[in-house]
């Protein structure tokens, strides 16, 4: 069983790399951001709390995050392991996680702030089917329209310059110390994320000693 955490500033490609890593290793990708977005889209009570935080460009509170993560992991559908994306974000969450689960490695995606801004501010979301786009590398066939359902694309509430600035600040103030905590445990694997996605994936697998990427048909 393999259990990994993937960390990095917003826009560093955590979701993309997690999906690729899970594809042929039978791992489960657990995205905390996706879990929150599901609650927002389905207008749950938790979703209302998340929406308020997103609009303010703030991180969701520790108790709420821990509850969602614990509930997801308690489903135990990860027979061969998991890659968790978007957690932990601060020292308290890291302590909770290490006390509850043994992890095999922490993948840290490194990306300069100027590239983070370029990537994040180019992201678009389809509110109809949930498809993600990036105007840099994954443009829709019809400008401003989803290729799948034709719905007009929108910018996520947390992808504004103001919200991004707040998240970058939170990352350096709260999440960076978590990396140092994991580094002391000697489980950190630093991978530069500014190259093509396939190169980043190759770097991740090389540093973890995993088989080369082999997408299923």
mmCIF file with all atom_site columns, N, CA and C in Angstrom, residues 91-150:
data_model
loop_
_atom_site.group_PDB
_atom_site.id
_atom_site.type_symbol
_atom_site.label_atom_id
_atom_site.label_alt_id
_atom_site.label_comp_id
_atom_site.label_asym_id
_atom_site.label_entity_id
_atom_site.label_seq_id
_atom_site.pdbx_PDB_ins_code
_atom_site.Cartn_x
_atom_site.Cartn_y
_atom_site.Cartn_z
_atom_site.occupancy
_atom_site.B_iso_or_equiv
_atom_site.pdbx_formal_charge
_atom_site.auth_seq_id
_atom_site.auth_comp_id
_atom_site.auth_asym_id
_atom_site.auth_atom_id
_atom_site.pdbx_PDB_model_num
ATOM 1   N N  . UNK A 1 91  ? 0.436   23.461 10.538  1.00 0.00 ? 91  UNK A N  1
ATOM 2   C CA . UNK A 1 91  ? 1.039   22.559 11.499  1.00 0.00 ? 91  UNK A CA 1
ATOM 3   C C  . UNK A 1 91  ? 0.040   21.690 12.230  1.00 0.00 ? 91  UNK A C  1
ATOM 4   N N  . UNK A 1 92  ? -1.078  22.258 12.617  1.00 0.00 ? 92  UNK A N  1
ATOM 5   C CA . UNK A 1 92  ? -2.087  21.491 13.351  1.00 0.00 ? 92  UNK A CA 1
ATOM 6   C C  . UNK A 1 92  ? -2.627  20.351 12.487  1.00 0.00 ? 92  UNK A C  1
ATOM 7   N N  . UNK A 1 93  ? -2.929  20.657 11.228  1.00 0.00 ? 93  UNK A N  1
ATOM 8   C CA . UNK A 1 93  ? -3.438  19.624 10.329  1.00 0.00 ? 93  UNK A CA 1
ATOM 9   C C  . UNK A 1 93  ? -2.390  18.535 10.090  1.00 0.00 ? 93  UNK A C  1
ATOM 10  N N  . UNK A 1 94  ? -1.125  18.949 9.999   1.00 0.00 ? 94  UNK A N  1
ATOM 11  C CA . UNK A 1 94  ? -0.048  17.981 9.790   1.00 0.00 ? 94  UNK A CA 1
ATOM 12  C C  . UNK A 1 94  ? 0.072   17.033 10.978  1.00 0.00 ? 94  UNK A C  1
ATOM 13  N N  . UNK A 1 95  ? -0.016  17.565 12.172  1.00 0.00 ? 95  UNK A N  1
ATOM 14  C CA . UNK A 1 95  ? 0.073   16.729 13.367  1.00 0.00 ? 95  UNK A CA 1
ATOM 15  C C  . UNK A 1 95  ? -1.086  15.735 13.410  1.00 0.00 ? 95  UNK A C  1
ATOM 16  N N  . UNK A 1 96  ? -2.286  16.211 13.105  1.00 0.00 ? 96  UNK A N  1
ATOM 17  C CA . UNK A 1 96  ? -3.457  15.343 13.057  1.00 0.00 ? 96  UNK A CA 1
ATOM 18  C C  . UNK A 1 96  ? -3.235  14.216 12.050  1.00 0.00 ? 96  UNK A C  1
ATOM 19  N N  . UNK A 1 97  ? -2.708  14.568 10.896  1.00 0.00 ? 97  UNK A N  1
ATOM 20  C CA . UNK A 1 97  ? -2.543  13.583 9.827   1.00 0.00 ? 97  UNK A CA 1
ATOM 21  C C  . UNK A 1 97  ? -1.496  12.539 10.192  1.00 0.00 ? 97  UNK A C  1
ATOM 22  N N  . UNK A 1 98  ? -0.359  12.993 10.725  1.00 0.00 ? 98  UNK A N  1
ATOM 23  C CA . UNK A 1 98  ? 0.711   12.050 11.046  1.00 0.00 ? 98  UNK A CA 1
ATOM 24  C C  . UNK A 1 98  ? 0.334   11.137 12.214  1.00 0.00 ? 98  UNK A C  1
ATOM 25  N N  . UNK A 1 99  ? -0.509  11.635 13.114  1.00 0.00 ? 99  UNK A N  1
ATOM 26  C CA . UNK A 1 99  ? -0.962  10.802 14.225  1.00 0.00 ? 99  UNK A CA 1
ATOM 27  C C  . UNK A 1 99  ? -1.938  9.724  13.759  1.00 0.00 ? 99  UNK A C  1
ATOM 28  N N  . UNK A 1 100 ? -2.640  9.992  12.660  1.00 0.00 ? 100 UNK A N  1
ATOM 29  C CA . UNK A 1 100 ? -3.710  9.105  12.216  1.00 0.00 ? 100 UNK A CA 1
ATOM 30  C C  . UNK A 1 100 ? -3.311  8.151  11.102  1.00 0.00 ? 100 UNK A C  1
ATOM 31  N N  . UNK A 1 101 ? -2.344  8.566  10.264  1.00 0.00 ? 101 UNK A N  1
ATOM 32  C CA . UNK A 1 101 ? -2.012  7.764  9.081   1.00 0.00 ? 101 UNK A CA 1
ATOM 33  C C  . UNK A 1 101 ? -0.497  7.752  8.867   1.00 0.00 ? 101 UNK A C  1
ATOM 34  N N  . UNK A 1 102 ? 0.036   6.574  8.560   1.00 0.00 ? 102 UNK A N  1
ATOM 35  C CA . UNK A 1 102 ? 1.443   6.470  8.164   1.00 0.00 ? 102 UNK A CA 1
ATOM 36  C C  . UNK A 1 102 ? 1.541   6.862  6.698   1.00 0.00 ? 102 UNK A C  1
ATOM 37  N N  . UNK A 1 103 ? 2.468   7.746  6.354   1.00 0.00 ? 103 UNK A N  1
ATOM 38  C CA . UNK A 1 103 ? 2.614   8.156  4.963   1.00 0.00 ? 103 UNK A CA 1
ATOM 39  C C  . UNK A 1 103 ? 3.975   7.719  4.441   1.00 0.00 ? 103 UNK A C  1
ATOM 40  N N  . UNK A 1 104 ? 4.019   7.421  3.147   1.00 0.00 ? 104 UNK A N  1
ATOM 41  C CA . UNK A 1 104 ? 5.242   6.928  2.520   1.00 0.00 ? 104 UNK A CA 1
ATOM 42  C C  . UNK A 1 104 ? 6.084   8.044  1.921   1.00 0.00 ? 104 UNK A C  1
ATOM 43  N N  . UNK A 1 105 ? 5.474   9.187  1.662   1.00 0.00 ? 105 UNK A N  1
ATOM 44  C CA . UNK A 1 105 ? 6.244   10.281 1.080   1.00 0.00 ? 105 UNK A CA 1
ATOM 45  C C  . UNK A 1 105 ? 5.396   11.519 0.879   1.00 0.00 ? 105 UNK A C  1
ATOM 46  N N  . UNK A 1 106 ? 6.052   12.672 0.885   1.00 0.00 ? 106 UNK A N  1
ATOM 47  C CA . UNK A 1 106 ? 5.408   13.955 0.614   1.00 0.00 ? 106 UNK A CA 1
ATOM 48  C C  . UNK A 1 106 ? 6.038   14.529 -0.644  1.00 0.00 ? 106 UNK A C  1
ATOM 49  N N  . UNK A 1 107 ? 5.242   14.691 -1.684  1.00 0.00 ? 107 UNK A N  1
ATOM 50  C CA . UNK A 1 107 ? 5.710   15.247 -2.950  1.00 0.00 ? 107 UNK A CA 1
ATOM 51  C C  . UNK A 1 107 ? 5.511   16.761 -2.891  1.00 0.00 ? 107 UNK A C  1
ATOM 52  N N  . UNK A 1 108 ? 6.598   17.500 -3.003  1.00 0.00 ? 108 UNK A N  1
ATOM 53  C CA . UNK A 1 108 ? 6.521   18.959 -2.944  1.00 0.00 ? 108 UNK A CA 1
ATOM 54  C C  . UNK A 1 108 ? 6.800   19.533 -4.331  1.00 0.00 ? 108 UNK A C  1
ATOM 55  N N  . UNK A 1 109 ? 5.777   20.109 -4.956  1.00 0.00 ? 109 UNK A N  1
ATOM 56  C CA . UNK A 1 109 ? 5.917   20.715 -6.275  1.00 0.00 ? 109 UNK A CA 1
ATOM 57  C C  . UNK A 1 109 ? 6.357   22.164 -6.117  1.00 0.00 ? 109 UNK A C  1
ATOM 58  N N  . UNK A 1 110 ? 7.524   22.482 -6.645  1.00 0.00 ? 110 UNK A N  1
ATOM 59  C CA . UNK A 1 110 ? 8.087   23.833 -6.524  1.00 0.00 ? 110 UNK A CA 1
ATOM 60  C C  . UNK A 1 110 ? 7.766   24.646 -7.780  1.00 0.00 ? 110 UNK A C  1
ATOM 61  N N  . UNK A 1 111 ? 7.291   25.888 -7.575  1.00 0.00 ? 111 UNK A N  1
ATOM 62  C CA . UNK A 1 111 ? 6.932   26.752 -8.704  1.00 0.00 ? 111 UNK A CA 1
ATOM 63  C C  . UNK A 1 111 ? 7.074   28.218 -8.294  1.00 0.00 ? 111 UNK A C  1
ATOM 64  N N  . UNK A 1 112 ? 7.753   29.050 -9.130  1.00 0.00 ? 112 UNK A N  1
ATOM 65  C CA . UNK A 1 112 ? 7.906   30.470 -8.802  1.00 0.00 ? 112 UNK A CA 1
ATOM 66  C C  . UNK A 1 112 ? 6.557   31.193 -8.795  1.00 0.00 ? 112 UNK A C  1
ATOM 67  N N  . UNK A 1 113 ? 6.463   32.250 -7.998  1.00 0.00 ? 113 UNK A N  1
ATOM 68  C CA . UNK A 1 113 ? 5.204   32.981 -7.850  1.00 0.00 ? 113 UNK A CA 1
ATOM 69  C C  . UNK A 1 113 ? 4.694   33.565 -9.169  1.00 0.00 ? 113 UNK A C  1
ATOM 70  N N  . UNK A 1 114 ? 5.594   34.062 -10.034 1.00 0.00 ? 114 UNK A N  1
ATOM 71  C CA . UNK A 1 114 ? 5.116   34.663 -11.286 1.00 0.00 ? 114 UNK A CA 1
ATOM 72  C C  . UNK A 1 114 ? 4.451   33.622 -12.184 1.00 0.00 ? 114 UNK A C  1
ATOM 73  N N  . UNK A 1 115 ? 4.964   32.384 -12.156 1.00 0.00 ? 115 UNK A N  1
ATOM 74  C CA . UNK A 1 115 ? 4.344   31.316 -12.940 1.00 0.00 ? 115 UNK A CA 1
ATOM 75  C C  . UNK A 1 115 ? 3.032   30.880 -12.296 1.00 0.00 ? 115 UNK A C  1
ATOM 76  N N  . UNK A 1 116 ? 2.962   30.912 -10.978 1.00 0.00 ? 116 UNK A N  1
ATOM 77  C CA . UNK A 1 116 ? 1.712   30.607 -10.279 1.00 0.00 ? 116 UNK A CA 1
ATOM 78  C C  . UNK A 1 116 ? 0.625   31.569 -10.731 1.00 0.00 ? 116 UNK A C  1
ATOM 79  N N  . UNK A 1 117 ? 0.935   32.859 -10.748 1.00 0.00 ? 117 UNK A N  1
ATOM 80  C CA . UNK A 1 117 ? -0.067  33.866 -11.153 1.00 0.00 ? 117 UNK A CA 1
ATOM 81  C C  . UNK A 1 117 ? -0.509  33.648 -12.587 1.00 0.00 ? 117 UNK A C  1
ATOM 82  N N  . UNK A 1 118 ? 0.441   33.362 -13.476 1.00 0.00 ? 118 UNK A N  1
ATOM 83  C CA . UNK A 1 118 ? 0.114   33.158 -14.886 1.00 0.00 ? 118 UNK A CA 1
ATOM 84  C C  . UNK A 1 118 ? -0.838  31.970 -15.050 1.00 0.00 ? 118 UNK A C  1
ATOM 85  N N  . UNK A 1 119 ? -0.564  30.899 -14.352 1.00 0.00 ? 119 UNK A N  1
ATOM 86  C CA . UNK A 1 119 ? -1.391  29.701 -14.471 1.00 0.00 ? 119 UNK A CA 1
ATOM 87  C C  . UNK A 1 119 ? -2.774  29.880 -13.850 1.00 0.00 ? 119 UNK A C  1
ATOM 88  N N  . UNK A 1 120 ? -2.803  30.362 -12.619 1.00 0.00 ? 120 UNK A N  1
ATOM 89  C CA . UNK A 1 120 ? -4.069  30.439 -11.885 1.00 0.00 ? 120 UNK A CA 1
ATOM 90  C C  . UNK A 1 120 ? -5.045  31.396 -12.551 1.00 0.00 ? 120 UNK A C  1
ATOM 91  N N  . UNK A 1 121 ? -4.560  32.547 -12.996 1.00 0.00 ? 121 UNK A N  1
ATOM 92  C CA . UNK A 1 121 ? -5.460  33.538 -13.579 1.00 0.00 ? 121 UNK A CA 1
ATOM 93  C C  . UNK A 1 121 ? -5.914  33.149 -14.976 1.00 0.00 ? 121 UNK A C  1
ATOM 94  N N  . UNK A 1 122 ? -5.387  32.036 -15.503 1.00 0.00 ? 122 UNK A N  1
ATOM 95  C CA . UNK A 1 122 ? -5.819  31.533 -16.807 1.00 0.00 ? 122 UNK A CA 1
ATOM 96  C C  . UNK A 1 122 ? -6.806  30.373 -16.678 1.00 0.00 ? 122 UNK A C  1
ATOM 97  N N  . UNK A 1 123 ? -7.137  29.983 -15.453 1.00 0.00 ? 123 UNK A N  1
ATOM 98  C CA . UNK A 1 123 ? -8.030  28.842 -15.255 1.00 0.00 ? 123 UNK A CA 1
ATOM 99  C C  . UNK A 1 123 ? -9.492  29.256 -15.448 1.00 0.00 ? 123 UNK A C  1
ATOM 100 N N  . UNK A 1 124 ? -10.268 28.329 -16.010 1.00 0.00 ? 124 UNK A N  1
ATOM 101 C CA . UNK A 1 124 ? -11.704 28.522 -16.178 1.00 0.00 ? 124 UNK A CA 1
ATOM 102 C C  . UNK A 1 124 ? -12.422 27.233 -15.785 1.00 0.00 ? 124 UNK A C  1
ATOM 103 N N  . UNK A 1 125 ? -13.672 27.378 -15.365 1.00 0.00 ? 125 UNK A N  1
ATOM 104 C CA . UNK A 1 125 ? -14.464 26.249 -14.886 1.00 0.00 ? 125 UNK A CA 1
ATOM 105 C C  . UNK A 1 125 ? -15.823 26.253 -15.564 1.00 0.00 ? 125 UNK A C  1
ATOM 106 N N  . UNK A 1 126 ? -16.314 25.056 -15.927 1.00 0.00 ? 126 UNK A N  1
ATOM 107 C CA . UNK A 1 126 ? -17.672 24.925 -16.446 1.00 0.00 ? 126 UNK A CA 1
ATOM 108 C C  . UNK A 1 126 ? -18.607 24.671 -15.261 1.00 0.00 ? 126 UNK A C  1
ATOM 109 N N  . UNK A 1 127 ? -19.549 25.594 -14.996 1.00 0.00 ? 127 UNK A N  1
ATOM 110 C CA . UNK A 1 127 ? -20.472 25.385 -13.875 1.00 0.00 ? 127 UNK A CA 1
ATOM 111 C C  . UNK A 1 127 ? -21.517 24.316 -14.163 1.00 0.00 ? 127 UNK A C  1
ATOM 112 N N  . UNK A 1 128 ? -21.609 23.902 -15.449 1.00 0.00 ? 128 UNK A N  1
ATOM 113 C CA . UNK A 1 128 ? -22.586 22.887 -15.820 1.00 0.00 ? 128 UNK A CA 1
ATOM 114 C C  . UNK A 1 128 ? -22.141 21.476 -15.500 1.00 0.00 ? 128 UNK A C  1
ATOM 115 N N  . UNK A 1 129 ? -20.944 21.091 -16.004 1.00 0.00 ? 129 UNK A N  1
ATOM 116 C CA . UNK A 1 129 ? -20.482 19.713 -15.822 1.00 0.00 ? 129 UNK A CA 1
ATOM 117 C C  . UNK A 1 129 ? -19.225 19.606 -14.959 1.00 0.00 ? 129 UNK A C  1
ATOM 118 N N  . UNK A 1 130 ? -18.654 20.759 -14.577 1.00 0.00 ? 130 UNK A N  1
ATOM 119 C CA . UNK A 1 130 ? -17.487 20.735 -13.701 1.00 0.00 ? 130 UNK A CA 1
ATOM 120 C C  . UNK A 1 130 ? -16.155 20.586 -14.413 1.00 0.00 ? 130 UNK A C  1
ATOM 121 N N  . UNK A 1 131 ? -16.139 20.618 -15.759 1.00 0.00 ? 131 UNK A N  1
ATOM 122 C CA . UNK A 1 131 ? -14.903 20.470 -16.522 1.00 0.00 ? 131 UNK A CA 1
ATOM 123 C C  . UNK A 1 131 ? -13.990 21.669 -16.288 1.00 0.00 ? 131 UNK A C  1
ATOM 124 N N  . UNK A 1 132 ? -12.682 21.380 -16.100 1.00 0.00 ? 132 UNK A N  1
ATOM 125 C CA . UNK A 1 132 ? -11.696 22.439 -15.905 1.00 0.00 ? 132 UNK A CA 1
ATOM 126 C C  . UNK A 1 132 ? -10.980 22.744 -17.213 1.00 0.00 ? 132 UNK A C  1
ATOM 127 N N  . UNK A 1 133 ? -10.650 24.027 -17.406 1.00 0.00 ? 133 UNK A N  1
ATOM 128 C CA . UNK A 1 133 ? -9.880  24.461 -18.577 1.00 0.00 ? 133 UNK A CA 1
ATOM 129 C C  . UNK A 1 133 ? -8.766  25.382 -18.120 1.00 0.00 ? 133 UNK A C  1
ATOM 130 N N  . UNK A 1 134 ? -7.738  25.482 -18.952 1.00 0.00 ? 134 UNK A N  1
ATOM 131 C CA . UNK A 1 134 ? -6.671  26.458 -18.732 1.00 0.00 ? 134 UNK A CA 1
ATOM 132 C C  . UNK A 1 134 ? -6.395  27.117 -20.068 1.00 0.00 ? 134 UNK A C  1
ATOM 133 N N  . UNK A 1 135 ? -6.534  28.432 -20.118 1.00 0.00 ? 135 UNK A N  1
ATOM 134 C CA . UNK A 1 135 ? -6.430  29.155 -21.378 1.00 0.00 ? 135 UNK A CA 1
ATOM 135 C C  . UNK A 1 135 ? -5.017  29.170 -21.936 1.00 0.00 ? 135 UNK A C  1
ATOM 136 N N  . UNK A 1 136 ? -4.045  28.683 -21.159 1.00 0.00 ? 136 UNK A N  1
ATOM 137 C CA . UNK A 1 136 ? -2.671  28.590 -21.646 1.00 0.00 ? 136 UNK A CA 1
ATOM 138 C C  . UNK A 1 136 ? -2.477  27.318 -22.461 1.00 0.00 ? 136 UNK A C  1
ATOM 139 N N  . UNK A 1 137 ? -2.908  26.198 -21.920 1.00 0.00 ? 137 UNK A N  1
ATOM 140 C CA . UNK A 1 137 ? -2.586  24.906 -22.547 1.00 0.00 ? 137 UNK A CA 1
ATOM 141 C C  . UNK A 1 137 ? -3.803  24.055 -22.884 1.00 0.00 ? 137 UNK A C  1
ATOM 142 N N  . UNK A 1 138 ? -4.983  24.445 -22.423 1.00 0.00 ? 138 UNK A N  1
ATOM 143 C CA . UNK A 1 138 ? -6.163  23.595 -22.620 1.00 0.00 ? 138 UNK A CA 1
ATOM 144 C C  . UNK A 1 138 ? -7.372  24.470 -22.926 1.00 0.00 ? 138 UNK A C  1
ATOM 145 N N  . UNK A 1 139 ? -7.307  25.178 -24.043 1.00 0.00 ? 139 UNK A N  1
ATOM 146 C CA . UNK A 1 139 ? -8.384  26.090 -24.418 1.00 0.00 ? 139 UNK A CA 1
ATOM 147 C C  . UNK A 1 139 ? -9.563  25.307 -24.974 1.00 0.00 ? 139 UNK A C  1
ATOM 148 N N  . UNK A 1 140 ? -10.804 25.781 -24.724 1.00 0.00 ? 140 UNK A N  1
ATOM 149 C CA . UNK A 1 140 ? -11.976 25.128 -25.332 1.00 0.00 ? 140 UNK A CA 1
ATOM 150 C C  . UNK A 1 140 ? -12.007 25.388 -26.836 1.00 0.00 ? 140 UNK A C  1
ATOM 151 N N  . UNK A 1 141 ? -12.665 24.512 -27.575 1.00 0.00 ? 141 UNK A N  1
ATOM 152 C CA . UNK A 1 141 ? -12.747 24.662 -29.033 1.00 0.00 ? 141 UNK A CA 1
ATOM 153 C C  . UNK A 1 141 ? -13.491 25.938 -29.409 1.00 0.00 ? 141 UNK A C  1
ATOM 154 N N  . UNK A 1 142 ? -14.581 26.227 -28.692 1.00 0.00 ? 142 UNK A N  1
ATOM 155 C CA . UNK A 1 142 ? -15.327 27.472 -28.891 1.00 0.00 ? 142 UNK A CA 1
ATOM 156 C C  . UNK A 1 142 ? -15.002 28.376 -27.715 1.00 0.00 ? 142 UNK A C  1
ATOM 157 N N  . UNK A 1 143 ? -14.463 29.554 -27.994 1.00 0.00 ? 143 UNK A N  1
ATOM 158 C CA . UNK A 1 143 ? -14.009 30.445 -26.926 1.00 0.00 ? 143 UNK A CA 1
ATOM 159 C C  . UNK A 1 143 ? -15.115 30.729 -25.917 1.00 0.00 ? 143 UNK A C  1
ATOM 160 N N  . UNK A 1 144 ? -14.789 30.497 -24.648 1.00 0.00 ? 144 UNK A N  1
ATOM 161 C CA . UNK A 1 144 ? -15.718 30.800 -23.569 1.00 0.00 ? 144 UNK A CA 1
ATOM 162 C C  . UNK A 1 144 ? -16.807 29.776 -23.347 1.00 0.00 ? 144 UNK A C  1
ATOM 163 N N  . UNK A 1 145 ? -16.781 28.649 -24.114 1.00 0.00 ? 145 UNK A N  1
ATOM 164 C CA . UNK A 1 145 ? -17.821 27.627 -23.992 1.00 0.00 ? 145 UNK A CA 1
ATOM 165 C C  . UNK A 1 145 ? -17.219 26.252 -23.709 1.00 0.00 ? 145 UNK A C  1
ATOM 166 N N  . UNK A 1 146 ? -17.902 25.484 -22.858 1.00 0.00 ? 146 UNK A N  1
ATOM 167 C CA . UNK A 1 146 ? -17.432 24.142 -22.519 1.00 0.00 ? 146 UNK A CA 1
ATOM 168 C C  . UNK A 1 146 ? -17.564 23.207 -23.717 1.00 0.00 ? 146 UNK A C  1
ATOM 169 N N  . UNK A 1 147 ? -16.522 22.430 -23.985 1.00 0.00 ? 147 UNK A N  1
ATOM 170 C CA . UNK A 1 147 ? -16.548 21.460 -25.086 1.00 0.00 ? 147 UNK A CA 1
ATOM 171 C C  . UNK A 1 147 ? -17.552 20.344 -24.826 1.00 0.00 ? 147 UNK A C  1
ATOM 172 N N  . UNK A 1 148 ? -17.816 20.047 -23.566 1.00 0.00 ? 148 UNK A N  1
ATOM 173 C CA . UNK A 1 148 ? -18.672 18.906 -23.212 1.00 0.00 ? 148 UNK A CA 1
ATOM 174 C C  . UNK A 1 148 ? -20.153 19.252 -23.270 1.00 0.00 ? 148 UNK A C  1
ATOM 175 N N  . UNK A 1 149 ? -20.528 20.362 -22.611 1.00 0.00 ? 149 UNK A N  1
ATOM 176 C CA . UNK A 1 149 ? -21.961 20.675 -22.505 1.00 0.00 ? 149 UNK A CA 1
ATOM 177 C C  . UNK A 1 149 ? -22.352 22.033 -23.074 1.00 0.00 ? 149 UNK A C  1
ATOM 178 N N  . UNK A 1 150 ? -21.365 22.819 -23.508 1.00 0.00 ? 150 UNK A N  1
ATOM 179 C CA . UNK A 1 150 ? -21.674 24.096 -24.146 1.00 0.00 ? 150 UNK A CA 1
ATOM 180 C C  . UNK A 1 150 ? -21.971 25.240 -23.197 1.00 0.00 ? 150 UNK A C  1
#
